[in-house]
Tab-separated table of C-alpha atoms in Angstrom:
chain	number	residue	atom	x	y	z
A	298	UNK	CA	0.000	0.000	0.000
A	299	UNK	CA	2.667	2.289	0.469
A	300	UNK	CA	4.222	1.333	-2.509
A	301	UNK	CA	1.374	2.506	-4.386
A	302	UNK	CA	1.016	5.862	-2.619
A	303	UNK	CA	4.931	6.758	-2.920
A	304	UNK	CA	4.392	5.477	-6.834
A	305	UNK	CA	1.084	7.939	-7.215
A	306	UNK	CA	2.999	10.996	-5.697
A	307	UNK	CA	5.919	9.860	-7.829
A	308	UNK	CA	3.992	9.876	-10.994
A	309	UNK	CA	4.484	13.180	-13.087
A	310	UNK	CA	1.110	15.086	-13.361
A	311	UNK	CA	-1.199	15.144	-16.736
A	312	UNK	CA	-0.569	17.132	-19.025
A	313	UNK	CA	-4.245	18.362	-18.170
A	314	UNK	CA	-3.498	19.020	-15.027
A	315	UNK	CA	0.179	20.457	-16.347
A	316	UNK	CA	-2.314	23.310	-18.710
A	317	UNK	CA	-4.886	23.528	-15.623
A	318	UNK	CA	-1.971	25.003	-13.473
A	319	UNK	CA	-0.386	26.884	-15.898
A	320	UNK	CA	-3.215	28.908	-16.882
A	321	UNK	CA	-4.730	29.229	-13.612
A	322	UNK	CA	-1.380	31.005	-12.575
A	323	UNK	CA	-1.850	33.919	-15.276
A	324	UNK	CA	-4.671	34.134	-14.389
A	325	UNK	CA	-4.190	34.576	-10.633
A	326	UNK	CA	-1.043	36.736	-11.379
A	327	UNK	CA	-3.265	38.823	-13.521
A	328	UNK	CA	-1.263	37.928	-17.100
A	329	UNK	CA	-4.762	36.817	-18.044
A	330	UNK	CA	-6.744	40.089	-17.066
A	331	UNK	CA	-10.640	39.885	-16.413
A	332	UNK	CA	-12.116	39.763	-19.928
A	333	UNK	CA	-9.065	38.315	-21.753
A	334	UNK	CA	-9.605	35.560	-24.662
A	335	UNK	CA	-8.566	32.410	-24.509
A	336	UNK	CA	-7.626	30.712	-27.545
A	337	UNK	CA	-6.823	27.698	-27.162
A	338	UNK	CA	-5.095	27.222	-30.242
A	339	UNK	CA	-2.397	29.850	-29.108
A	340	UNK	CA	-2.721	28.486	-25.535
A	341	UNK	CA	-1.437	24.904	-26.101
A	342	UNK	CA	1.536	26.317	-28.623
A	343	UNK	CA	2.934	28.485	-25.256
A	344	UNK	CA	2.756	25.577	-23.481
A	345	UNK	CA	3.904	22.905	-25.707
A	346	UNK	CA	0.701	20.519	-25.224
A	347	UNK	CA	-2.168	19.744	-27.796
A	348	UNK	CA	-5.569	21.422	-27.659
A	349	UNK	CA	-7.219	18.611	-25.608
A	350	UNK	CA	-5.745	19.171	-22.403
A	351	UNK	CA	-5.682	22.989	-22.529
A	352	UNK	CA	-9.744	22.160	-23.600
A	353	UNK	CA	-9.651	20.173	-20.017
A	354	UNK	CA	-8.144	22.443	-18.221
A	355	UNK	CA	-10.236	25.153	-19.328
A	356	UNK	CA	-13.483	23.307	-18.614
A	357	UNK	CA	-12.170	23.100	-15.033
A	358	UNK	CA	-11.847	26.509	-14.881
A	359	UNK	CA	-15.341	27.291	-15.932
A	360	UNK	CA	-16.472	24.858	-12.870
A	361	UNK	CA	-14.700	27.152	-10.216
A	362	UNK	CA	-15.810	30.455	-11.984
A	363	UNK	CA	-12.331	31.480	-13.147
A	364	UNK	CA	-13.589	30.981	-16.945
A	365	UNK	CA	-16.808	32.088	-18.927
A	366	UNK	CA	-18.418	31.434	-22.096
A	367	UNK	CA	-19.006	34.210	-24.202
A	368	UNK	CA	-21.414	33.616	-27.235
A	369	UNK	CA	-19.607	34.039	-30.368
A	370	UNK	CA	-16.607	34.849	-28.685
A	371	UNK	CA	-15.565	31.784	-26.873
A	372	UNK	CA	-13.880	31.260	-23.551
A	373	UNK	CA	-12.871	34.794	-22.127
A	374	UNK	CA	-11.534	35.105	-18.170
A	375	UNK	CA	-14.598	35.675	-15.908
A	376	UNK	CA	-14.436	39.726	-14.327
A	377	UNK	CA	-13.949	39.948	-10.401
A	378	UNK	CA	-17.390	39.573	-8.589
A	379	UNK	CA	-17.606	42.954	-6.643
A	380	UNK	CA	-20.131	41.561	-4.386
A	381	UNK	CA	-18.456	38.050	-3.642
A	382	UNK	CA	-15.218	40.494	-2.662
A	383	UNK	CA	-17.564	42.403	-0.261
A	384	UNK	CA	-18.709	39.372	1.292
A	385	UNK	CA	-15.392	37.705	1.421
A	386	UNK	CA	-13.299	40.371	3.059
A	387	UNK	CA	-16.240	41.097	5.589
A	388	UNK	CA	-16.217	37.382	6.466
A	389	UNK	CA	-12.558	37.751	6.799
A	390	UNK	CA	-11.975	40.185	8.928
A	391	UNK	CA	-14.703	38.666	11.490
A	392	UNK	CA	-12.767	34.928	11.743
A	393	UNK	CA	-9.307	36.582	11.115
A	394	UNK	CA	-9.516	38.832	13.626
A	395	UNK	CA	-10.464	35.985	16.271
A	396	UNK	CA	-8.298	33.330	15.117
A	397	UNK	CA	-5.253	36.259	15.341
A	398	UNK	CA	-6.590	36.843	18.731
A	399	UNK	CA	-7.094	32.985	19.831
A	400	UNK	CA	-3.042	32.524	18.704
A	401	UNK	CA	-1.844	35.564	20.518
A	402	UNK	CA	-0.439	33.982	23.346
A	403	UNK	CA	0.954	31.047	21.632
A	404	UNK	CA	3.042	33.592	19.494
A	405	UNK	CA	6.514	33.303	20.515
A	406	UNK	CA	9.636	35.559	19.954
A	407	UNK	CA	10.410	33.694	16.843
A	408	UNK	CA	7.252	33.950	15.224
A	409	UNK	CA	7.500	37.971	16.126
A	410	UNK	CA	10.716	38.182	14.351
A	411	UNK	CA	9.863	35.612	11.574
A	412	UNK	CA	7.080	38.470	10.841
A	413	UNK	CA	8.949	41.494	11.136
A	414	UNK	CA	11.218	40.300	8.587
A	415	UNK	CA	8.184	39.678	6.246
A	416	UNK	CA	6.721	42.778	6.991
A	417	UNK	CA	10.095	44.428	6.216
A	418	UNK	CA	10.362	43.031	2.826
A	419	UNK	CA	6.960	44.418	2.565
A	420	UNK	CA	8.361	47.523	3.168
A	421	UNK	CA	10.786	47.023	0.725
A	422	UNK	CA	8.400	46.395	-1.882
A	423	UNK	CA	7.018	49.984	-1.240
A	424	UNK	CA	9.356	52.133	-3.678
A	425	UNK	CA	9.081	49.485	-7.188
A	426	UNK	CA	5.417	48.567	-6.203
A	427	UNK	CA	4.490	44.910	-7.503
A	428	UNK	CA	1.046	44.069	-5.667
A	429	UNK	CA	1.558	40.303	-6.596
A	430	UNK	CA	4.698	39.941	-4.698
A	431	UNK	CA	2.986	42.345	-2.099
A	432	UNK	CA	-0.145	40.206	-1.495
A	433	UNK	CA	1.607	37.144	-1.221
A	434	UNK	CA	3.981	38.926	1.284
A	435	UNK	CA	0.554	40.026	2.865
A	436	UNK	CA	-0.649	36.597	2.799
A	437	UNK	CA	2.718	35.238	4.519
A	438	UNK	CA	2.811	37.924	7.529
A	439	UNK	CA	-0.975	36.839	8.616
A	440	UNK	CA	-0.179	33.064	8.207
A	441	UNK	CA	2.231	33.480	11.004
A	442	UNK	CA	-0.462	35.449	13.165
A	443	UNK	CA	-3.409	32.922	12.825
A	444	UNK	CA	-1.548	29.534	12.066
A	445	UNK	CA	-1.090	28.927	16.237
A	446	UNK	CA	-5.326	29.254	16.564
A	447	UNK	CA	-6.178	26.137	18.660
A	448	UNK	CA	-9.944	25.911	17.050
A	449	UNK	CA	-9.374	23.967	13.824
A	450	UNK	CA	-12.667	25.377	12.656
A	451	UNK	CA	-12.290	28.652	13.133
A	452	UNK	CA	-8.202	27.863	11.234
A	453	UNK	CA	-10.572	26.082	8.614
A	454	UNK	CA	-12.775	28.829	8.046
A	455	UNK	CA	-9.611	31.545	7.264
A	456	UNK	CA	-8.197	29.213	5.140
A	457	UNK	CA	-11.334	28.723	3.005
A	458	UNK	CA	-11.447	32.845	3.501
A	459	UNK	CA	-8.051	33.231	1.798
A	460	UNK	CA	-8.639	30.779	-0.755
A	461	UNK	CA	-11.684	32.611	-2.068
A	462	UNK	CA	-9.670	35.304	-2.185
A	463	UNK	CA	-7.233	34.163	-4.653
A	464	UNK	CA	-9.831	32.400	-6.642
A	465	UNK	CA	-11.205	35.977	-7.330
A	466	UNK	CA	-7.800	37.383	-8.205
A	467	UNK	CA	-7.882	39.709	-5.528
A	468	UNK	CA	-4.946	41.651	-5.407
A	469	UNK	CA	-6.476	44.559	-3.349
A	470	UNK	CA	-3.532	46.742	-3.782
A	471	UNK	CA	-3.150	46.915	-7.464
A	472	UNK	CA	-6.618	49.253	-7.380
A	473	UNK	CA	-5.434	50.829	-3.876
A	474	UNK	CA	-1.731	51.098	-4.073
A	475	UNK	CA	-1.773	53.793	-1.503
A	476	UNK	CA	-3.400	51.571	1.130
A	477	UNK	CA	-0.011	49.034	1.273
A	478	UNK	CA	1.885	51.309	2.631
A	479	UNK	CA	-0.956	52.323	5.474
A	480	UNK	CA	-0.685	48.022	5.569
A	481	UNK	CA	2.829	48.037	6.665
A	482	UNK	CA	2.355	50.657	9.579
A	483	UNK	CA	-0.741	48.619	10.571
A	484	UNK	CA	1.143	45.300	10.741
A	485	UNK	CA	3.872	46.811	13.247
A	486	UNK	CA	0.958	48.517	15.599
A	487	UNK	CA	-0.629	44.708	16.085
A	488	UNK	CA	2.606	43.505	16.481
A	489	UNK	CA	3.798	45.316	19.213
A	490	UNK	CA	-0.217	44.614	20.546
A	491	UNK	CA	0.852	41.079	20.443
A	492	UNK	CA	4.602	40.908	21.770
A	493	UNK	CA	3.103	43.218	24.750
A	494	UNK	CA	0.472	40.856	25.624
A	495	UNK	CA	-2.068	42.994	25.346
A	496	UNK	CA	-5.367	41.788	25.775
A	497	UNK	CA	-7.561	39.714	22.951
A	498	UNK	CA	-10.643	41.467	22.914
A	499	UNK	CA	-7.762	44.954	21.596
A	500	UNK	CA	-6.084	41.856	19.224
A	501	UNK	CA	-9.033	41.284	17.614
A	502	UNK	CA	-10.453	44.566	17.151
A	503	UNK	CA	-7.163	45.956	15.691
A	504	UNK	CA	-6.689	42.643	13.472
A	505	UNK	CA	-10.164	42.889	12.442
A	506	UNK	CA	-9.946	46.899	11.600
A	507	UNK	CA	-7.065	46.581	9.686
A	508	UNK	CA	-8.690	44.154	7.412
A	509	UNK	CA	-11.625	46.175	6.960
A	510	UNK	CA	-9.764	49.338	6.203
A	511	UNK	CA	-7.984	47.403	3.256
A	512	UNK	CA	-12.205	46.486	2.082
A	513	UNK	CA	-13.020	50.684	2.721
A	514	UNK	CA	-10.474	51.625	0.561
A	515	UNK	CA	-11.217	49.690	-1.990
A	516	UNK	CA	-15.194	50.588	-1.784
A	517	UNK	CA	-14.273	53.626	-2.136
A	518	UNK	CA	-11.752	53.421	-5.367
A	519	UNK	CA	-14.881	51.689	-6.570
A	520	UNK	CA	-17.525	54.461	-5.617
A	521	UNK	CA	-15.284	57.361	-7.126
């Protein structure tokens, strides 16, 4: 039996599953903007495969609303649902803000510093903004604030949070560059919160807030 499970992990992926993951990254990374045509054709030449596969893959990108249908255009990349962000980042900043607060005191010195030195390349990414790189930072410096949560469903329910998140291609700060750098100010104030011991109930709240402010700013983009 474990034979056959070392031989499965062992065994190179599909080429399906080769085209699923390479066009699911551009799209992600925004290469593939909302709205951009996908020809399949031209597709499986990039990538070296046949159209079958890149036919596969983009059937299974339809299924998790990455992909539309367009008639008599074809398969185009789906826009970001403004209302399913709204909903996500309010959810978000309820459960992230209590799991943040629930791993507080399990937050040692070397999760502190492990942090800082996220949140410093943050910093860094400040002057040559690239809002990929800086939501994936983003993503990185709140794993190491919510990972020590003891309630697995609460931990469950951020992780499903996040992953939403990336299936809409949310890279917040590429419509609100201005807000990153408010971001990196924010993540040193709950820092020092948490390396203080302050209480959970001023965790929370400032964990919470600082998620929220990141959904206000991009409300209003939106509004103006």
């Amino acid at each position: 039996m474990a034979d056959a499970v070392t031989a499965a992990a062992a065994r190179p992926a599909s080429k399906s599953e080769q085209a699923y993951a390479a066009v699911k990254a551009r799209i992600v990374d925004g290469t593939y903007s909302p709205g951009y045509r996908l020809v399949l054709a031209k597709i499986a030449e990039d990538l070296g495969v046949s159209v079958v596969p890149v036919r596969e893959a983009i059937r299974r990108l339809e299924a998790e609303g990455l992909v539309k249908f367009e008639r008599n255009i074809g398969a185009t990349v789906a826009g970001i649902d403004p209302t399913e962000y709204l909903y996500t980042m309010q959810t978000l900043s309820i459960i992230e803000g209590a799991a943040t607060a629930l791993s507080a005191p399990l937050i040692g010195p070397a999760d502190i510093a492990r942090a800082r030195a996220v949140n410093a390349e943050m910093r860094g990414c400040l002057e040559h903004f690239d809002p990929v790189r800086f939501t994936a930072l983003n993503q990185d410096f709140h794993s190491i604030l919510f990972e020590h949560c003891p309630n697995p469903h609460i931990l469950d329910l951020v992780h499903r949070g996040w992953n939403r998140l990336a299936a809409l291609r949310s890279s917040t700060f590429r419509f609100v560059p201005g807000r990153a750098h408010q971001s990196v100010d924010e993540h040193e104030a709950l820092l020092r919160l948490i390396e203080t011991g302050a209480d959970a109930d001023a965790i929370e709240k400032t964990a919470r807030l600082h998620r929220s402010a990141t959904l206000d700013a991009y409300l209003a983009q939106s509004n103006s």
